[in-house]
Amino acid sequence: MGSIAGTDPATLSGEALRLFQAREAAVIGHSYLALAIVLAVIAMIFWLWRNRLGKGAGATPISAGFGLLRQRRLGLGVAAIFLYVGAEVTIGSLLVNYLMQSSTLGLDQQSAGEHIAFYWGGAMLGRFVGGSVLRILAPGKALAARPSGHCSWYRCPP
């Protein structure tokens, strides 16, 4: 049996198309089944070894963890990270449509999809660079820093 990756579904019809779609769906189904099995095995390992972890200060109800969110800085930090990740994923999802517009790059869907790797790579690189900068500079100074000779967005030096 050969690979179906080189098969163009537009050239198939009837029973051949149905079989092609069934094989494509089976590949996805088997992948998720394998993932579920691996997660179930990991959960079983933790369940079987739960008593070997030792006795701590006692079990804390999950509601106590949510109570921490009442602390202003922690609650706002959690909200900021949640919104940031949501924005990052939304940008990645909509970028193909944006790159396909004739007013931007006017790419076809395949080429636009290949450019998404640049976005994710840049986001990853920015995260590493930002983490490295925050080891050297205090967060407030890193946010306030700007190249010399450039105006900020709201005023220029005299």
PDB file of C-alpha atoms in Angstrom:
ATOM      1  CA  MET A   1       0.000   0.000   0.000  1.00  0.00           C
ATOM      2  CA  GLY A   2       1.373   3.397  -0.952  1.00  0.00           C
ATOM      3  CA  SER A   3       1.145   6.729   0.745  1.00  0.00           C
ATOM      4  CA  ILE A   4      -2.032   8.750   0.331  1.00  0.00           C
ATOM      5  CA  ALA A   5      -0.158  12.028   0.849  1.00  0.00           C
ATOM      6  CA  GLY A   6       0.399  12.395  -2.897  1.00  0.00           C
ATOM      7  CA  THR A   7      -3.214  11.666  -3.808  1.00  0.00           C
ATOM      8  CA  ASP A   8      -5.307  14.596  -5.013  1.00  0.00           C
ATOM      9  CA  PRO A   9      -8.875  14.132  -3.726  1.00  0.00           C
ATOM     10  CA  ALA A  10     -10.210  16.272  -6.596  1.00  0.00           C
ATOM     11  CA  THR A  11      -9.288  13.460  -9.013  1.00  0.00           C
ATOM     12  CA  LEU A  12     -11.273  10.858  -7.049  1.00  0.00           C
ATOM     13  CA  SER A  13     -14.969  10.183  -7.194  1.00  0.00           C
ATOM     14  CA  GLY A  14     -17.524   7.811  -5.741  1.00  0.00           C
ATOM     15  CA  GLU A  15     -16.176   4.898  -3.744  1.00  0.00           C
ATOM     16  CA  ALA A  16     -12.526   5.891  -4.200  1.00  0.00           C
ATOM     17  CA  LEU A  17     -13.198   9.324  -2.680  1.00  0.00           C
ATOM     18  CA  ARG A  18     -15.094   7.793   0.227  1.00  0.00           C
ATOM     19  CA  LEU A  19     -12.232   5.377   0.939  1.00  0.00           C
ATOM     20  CA  PHE A  20      -9.691   8.195   0.711  1.00  0.00           C
ATOM     21  CA  GLN A  21     -11.645  10.299   3.213  1.00  0.00           C
ATOM     22  CA  ALA A  22     -12.056   7.322   5.546  1.00  0.00           C
ATOM     23  CA  ARG A  23      -8.296   6.662   5.529  1.00  0.00           C
ATOM     24  CA  GLU A  24      -7.552  10.340   6.172  1.00  0.00           C
ATOM     25  CA  ALA A  25      -9.997  10.379   9.106  1.00  0.00           C
ATOM     26  CA  ALA A  26      -8.530   7.138  10.490  1.00  0.00           C
ATOM     27  CA  VAL A  27      -5.057   8.686  10.644  1.00  0.00           C
ATOM     28  CA  ILE A  28      -6.384  11.537  12.796  1.00  0.00           C
ATOM     29  CA  GLY A  29      -8.461   9.190  14.928  1.00  0.00           C
ATOM     30  CA  HIS A  30      -5.511   6.885  15.577  1.00  0.00           C
ATOM     31  CA  SER A  31      -3.325   9.838  16.566  1.00  0.00           C
ATOM     32  CA  TYR A  32      -5.829  11.031  19.155  1.00  0.00           C
ATOM     33  CA  LEU A  33      -6.360   7.483  20.402  1.00  0.00           C
ATOM     34  CA  ALA A  34      -2.608   7.068  20.917  1.00  0.00           C
ATOM     35  CA  LEU A  35      -2.466  10.387  22.763  1.00  0.00           C
ATOM     36  CA  ALA A  36      -5.371   9.328  25.011  1.00  0.00           C
ATOM     37  CA  ILE A  37      -3.639   6.023  25.809  1.00  0.00           C
ATOM     38  CA  VAL A  38      -0.375   7.766  26.727  1.00  0.00           C
ATOM     39  CA  LEU A  39      -2.216  10.224  29.001  1.00  0.00           C
ATOM     40  CA  ALA A  40      -4.179   7.377  30.615  1.00  0.00           C
ATOM     41  CA  VAL A  41      -0.927   5.491  31.331  1.00  0.00           C
ATOM     42  CA  ILE A  42       0.623   8.608  32.894  1.00  0.00           C
ATOM     43  CA  ALA A  43      -2.506   9.141  35.013  1.00  0.00           C
ATOM     44  CA  MET A  44      -2.410   5.494  36.114  1.00  0.00           C
ATOM     45  CA  ILE A  45       1.248   5.817  37.145  1.00  0.00           C
ATOM     46  CA  PHE A  46       0.450   8.842  39.296  1.00  0.00           C
ATOM     47  CA  TRP A  47      -2.614   7.091  40.749  1.00  0.00           C
ATOM     48  CA  LEU A  48      -0.624   3.991  41.694  1.00  0.00           C
ATOM     49  CA  TRP A  49       2.257   5.966  43.218  1.00  0.00           C
ATOM     50  CA  ARG A  50       0.162   8.606  44.967  1.00  0.00           C
ATOM     51  CA  ASN A  51       0.936   7.229  48.452  1.00  0.00           C
ATOM     52  CA  ARG A  52       4.708   7.241  47.824  1.00  0.00           C
ATOM     53  CA  LEU A  53       4.746  11.028  47.654  1.00  0.00           C
ATOM     54  CA  GLY A  54       4.593  11.261  51.442  1.00  0.00           C
ATOM     55  CA  LYS A  55       2.261  13.065  53.693  1.00  0.00           C
ATOM     56  CA  GLY A  56       2.330  16.827  53.345  1.00  0.00           C
ATOM     57  CA  ALA A  57       0.488  19.471  55.275  1.00  0.00           C
ATOM     58  CA  GLY A  58      -2.741  17.942  54.071  1.00  0.00           C
ATOM     59  CA  ALA A  59      -4.882  18.246  51.027  1.00  0.00           C
ATOM     60  CA  THR A  60      -5.937  21.753  50.124  1.00  0.00           C
ATOM     61  CA  PRO A  61      -9.318  22.194  48.459  1.00  0.00           C
ATOM     62  CA  ILE A  62      -9.204  23.674  44.974  1.00  0.00           C
ATOM     63  CA  SER A  63     -11.357  26.571  46.134  1.00  0.00           C
ATOM     64  CA  ALA A  64      -8.406  27.765  48.238  1.00  0.00           C
ATOM     65  CA  GLY A  65      -6.347  28.069  45.049  1.00  0.00           C
ATOM     66  CA  PHE A  66      -9.005  30.257  43.478  1.00  0.00           C
ATOM     67  CA  GLY A  67      -8.986  32.362  46.637  1.00  0.00           C
ATOM     68  CA  LEU A  68      -5.448  33.445  45.744  1.00  0.00           C
ATOM     69  CA  LEU A  69      -6.879  35.269  42.753  1.00  0.00           C
ATOM     70  CA  ARG A  70      -8.346  37.825  45.166  1.00  0.00           C
ATOM     71  CA  GLN A  71      -4.837  39.182  45.608  1.00  0.00           C
ATOM     72  CA  ARG A  72      -4.829  42.095  43.182  1.00  0.00           C
ATOM     73  CA  ARG A  73      -1.432  41.593  41.538  1.00  0.00           C
ATOM     74  CA  LEU A  74      -1.838  37.839  41.104  1.00  0.00           C
ATOM     75  CA  GLY A  75      -5.367  38.174  39.728  1.00  0.00           C
ATOM     76  CA  LEU A  76      -4.343  40.868  37.244  1.00  0.00           C
ATOM     77  CA  GLY A  77      -1.264  38.853  36.241  1.00  0.00           C
ATOM     78  CA  VAL A  78      -3.363  35.772  35.526  1.00  0.00           C
ATOM     79  CA  ALA A  79      -5.817  37.869  33.502  1.00  0.00           C
ATOM     80  CA  ALA A  80      -2.951  39.468  31.545  1.00  0.00           C
ATOM     81  CA  ILE A  81      -1.395  36.122  30.647  1.00  0.00           C
ATOM     82  CA  PHE A  82      -4.800  34.721  29.672  1.00  0.00           C
ATOM     83  CA  LEU A  83      -5.500  37.669  27.374  1.00  0.00           C
ATOM     84  CA  TYR A  84      -1.973  37.625  25.933  1.00  0.00           C
ATOM     85  CA  VAL A  85      -2.138  33.948  24.996  1.00  0.00           C
ATOM     86  CA  GLY A  86      -5.613  34.456  23.536  1.00  0.00           C
ATOM     87  CA  ALA A  87      -4.355  37.338  21.406  1.00  0.00           C
ATOM     88  CA  GLU A  88      -1.287  35.384  20.294  1.00  0.00           C
ATOM     89  CA  VAL A  89      -3.352  32.391  19.171  1.00  0.00           C
ATOM     90  CA  THR A  90      -5.937  34.625  17.490  1.00  0.00           C
ATOM     91  CA  ILE A  91      -3.242  36.415  15.515  1.00  0.00           C
ATOM     92  CA  GLY A  92      -1.748  33.096  14.432  1.00  0.00           C
ATOM     93  CA  SER A  93      -5.173  31.845  13.376  1.00  0.00           C
ATOM     94  CA  LEU A  94      -6.160  34.916  11.369  1.00  0.00           C
ATOM     95  CA  LEU A  95      -2.776  35.643   9.823  1.00  0.00           C
ATOM     96  CA  VAL A  96      -3.368  33.418   6.790  1.00  0.00           C
ATOM     97  CA  ASN A  97      -6.511  35.354   5.865  1.00  0.00           C
ATOM     98  CA  TYR A  98      -4.644  38.633   6.333  1.00  0.00           C
ATOM     99  CA  LEU A  99      -1.706  37.567   4.160  1.00  0.00           C
ATOM    100  CA  MET A 100      -4.104  36.429   1.422  1.00  0.00           C
ATOM    101  CA  GLN A 101      -5.687  39.890   1.076  1.00  0.00           C
ATOM    102  CA  SER A 102      -4.659  41.749  -2.047  1.00  0.00           C
ATOM    103  CA  SER A 103      -3.956  44.874   0.023  1.00  0.00           C
ATOM    104  CA  THR A 104      -1.232  43.034   1.978  1.00  0.00           C
ATOM    105  CA  LEU A 105       0.849  40.332   0.288  1.00  0.00           C
ATOM    106  CA  GLY A 106      -1.875  38.744  -1.848  1.00  0.00           C
ATOM    107  CA  LEU A 107      -0.513  35.231  -1.306  1.00  0.00           C
ATOM    108  CA  ASP A 108      -2.332  32.029  -2.106  1.00  0.00           C
ATOM    109  CA  GLN A 109      -3.514  29.943   0.850  1.00  0.00           C
ATOM    110  CA  GLN A 110      -0.572  27.498   0.713  1.00  0.00           C
ATOM    111  CA  SER A 111       2.086  30.235   0.661  1.00  0.00           C
ATOM    112  CA  ALA A 112       0.329  32.246   3.378  1.00  0.00           C
ATOM    113  CA  GLY A 113       0.223  29.150   5.559  1.00  0.00           C
ATOM    114  CA  GLU A 114       3.948  28.630   5.091  1.00  0.00           C
ATOM    115  CA  HIS A 115       4.602  32.183   6.330  1.00  0.00           C
ATOM    116  CA  ILE A 116       2.923  31.439   9.679  1.00  0.00           C
ATOM    117  CA  ALA A 117       6.141  29.748  10.817  1.00  0.00           C
ATOM    118  CA  PHE A 118       7.850  33.147  10.715  1.00  0.00           C
ATOM    119  CA  TYR A 119       5.249  34.556  13.097  1.00  0.00           C
ATOM    120  CA  TRP A 120       5.557  31.682  15.577  1.00  0.00           C
ATOM    121  CA  GLY A 121       9.355  31.694  15.293  1.00  0.00           C
ATOM    122  CA  GLY A 122       9.425  35.437  15.945  1.00  0.00           C
ATOM    123  CA  ALA A 123       7.118  35.045  18.932  1.00  0.00           C
ATOM    124  CA  MET A 124       9.377  32.331  20.353  1.00  0.00           C
ATOM    125  CA  LEU A 125      12.526  34.370  19.725  1.00  0.00           C
ATOM    126  CA  GLY A 126      10.914  37.435  21.316  1.00  0.00           C
ATOM    127  CA  ARG A 127      10.026  35.401  24.379  1.00  0.00           C
ATOM    128  CA  PHE A 128      13.635  34.196  24.764  1.00  0.00           C
ATOM    129  CA  VAL A 129      15.092  37.667  24.180  1.00  0.00           C
ATOM    130  CA  GLY A 130      12.592  39.232  26.575  1.00  0.00           C
ATOM    131  CA  GLY A 131      13.413  36.668  29.256  1.00  0.00           C
ATOM    132  CA  SER A 132      17.120  37.309  28.815  1.00  0.00           C
ATOM    133  CA  VAL A 133      16.676  41.084  29.014  1.00  0.00           C
ATOM    134  CA  LEU A 134      14.629  40.730  32.215  1.00  0.00           C
ATOM    135  CA  ARG A 135      17.549  38.880  33.834  1.00  0.00           C
ATOM    136  CA  ILE A 136      19.683  41.991  33.296  1.00  0.00           C
ATOM    137  CA  LEU A 137      17.221  44.879  33.646  1.00  0.00           C
ATOM    138  CA  ALA A 138      14.404  45.507  36.081  1.00  0.00           C
ATOM    139  CA  PRO A 139      11.002  45.062  34.340  1.00  0.00           C
ATOM    140  CA  GLY A 140      10.123  48.755  34.677  1.00  0.00           C
ATOM    141  CA  LYS A 141      13.401  49.818  33.076  1.00  0.00           C
ATOM    142  CA  ALA A 142      13.007  47.258  30.265  1.00  0.00           C
ATOM    143  CA  LEU A 143       9.512  48.566  29.460  1.00  0.00           C
ATOM    144  CA  ALA A 144      10.644  52.192  29.583  1.00  0.00           C
ATOM    145  CA  ALA A 145      13.782  51.644  27.493  1.00  0.00           C
ATOM    146  CA  ARG A 146      13.873  53.048  23.981  1.00  0.00           C
ATOM    147  CA  PRO A 147      16.691  53.625  21.525  1.00  0.00           C
ATOM    148  CA  SER A 148      18.377  56.993  22.006  1.00  0.00           C
ATOM    149  CA  GLY A 149      17.424  59.707  19.539  1.00  0.00           C
ATOM    150  CA  HIS A 150      13.911  58.330  18.967  1.00  0.00           C
ATOM    151  CA  CYS A 151      10.712  59.980  20.065  1.00  0.00           C
ATOM    152  CA  SER A 152       8.304  58.104  22.266  1.00  0.00           C
ATOM    153  CA  TRP A 153       4.785  57.639  20.941  1.00  0.00           C
ATOM    154  CA  TYR A 154       3.410  60.609  22.863  1.00  0.00           C
ATOM    155  CA  ARG A 155       6.182  63.255  22.868  1.00  0.00           C
ATOM    156  CA  CYS A 156       9.629  64.088  21.622  1.00  0.00           C
ATOM    157  CA  PRO A 157      12.386  65.514  23.794  1.00  0.00           C
ATOM    158  CA  PRO A 158      13.031  69.269  23.236  1.00  0.00           C
TER     159      PRO A 158
END
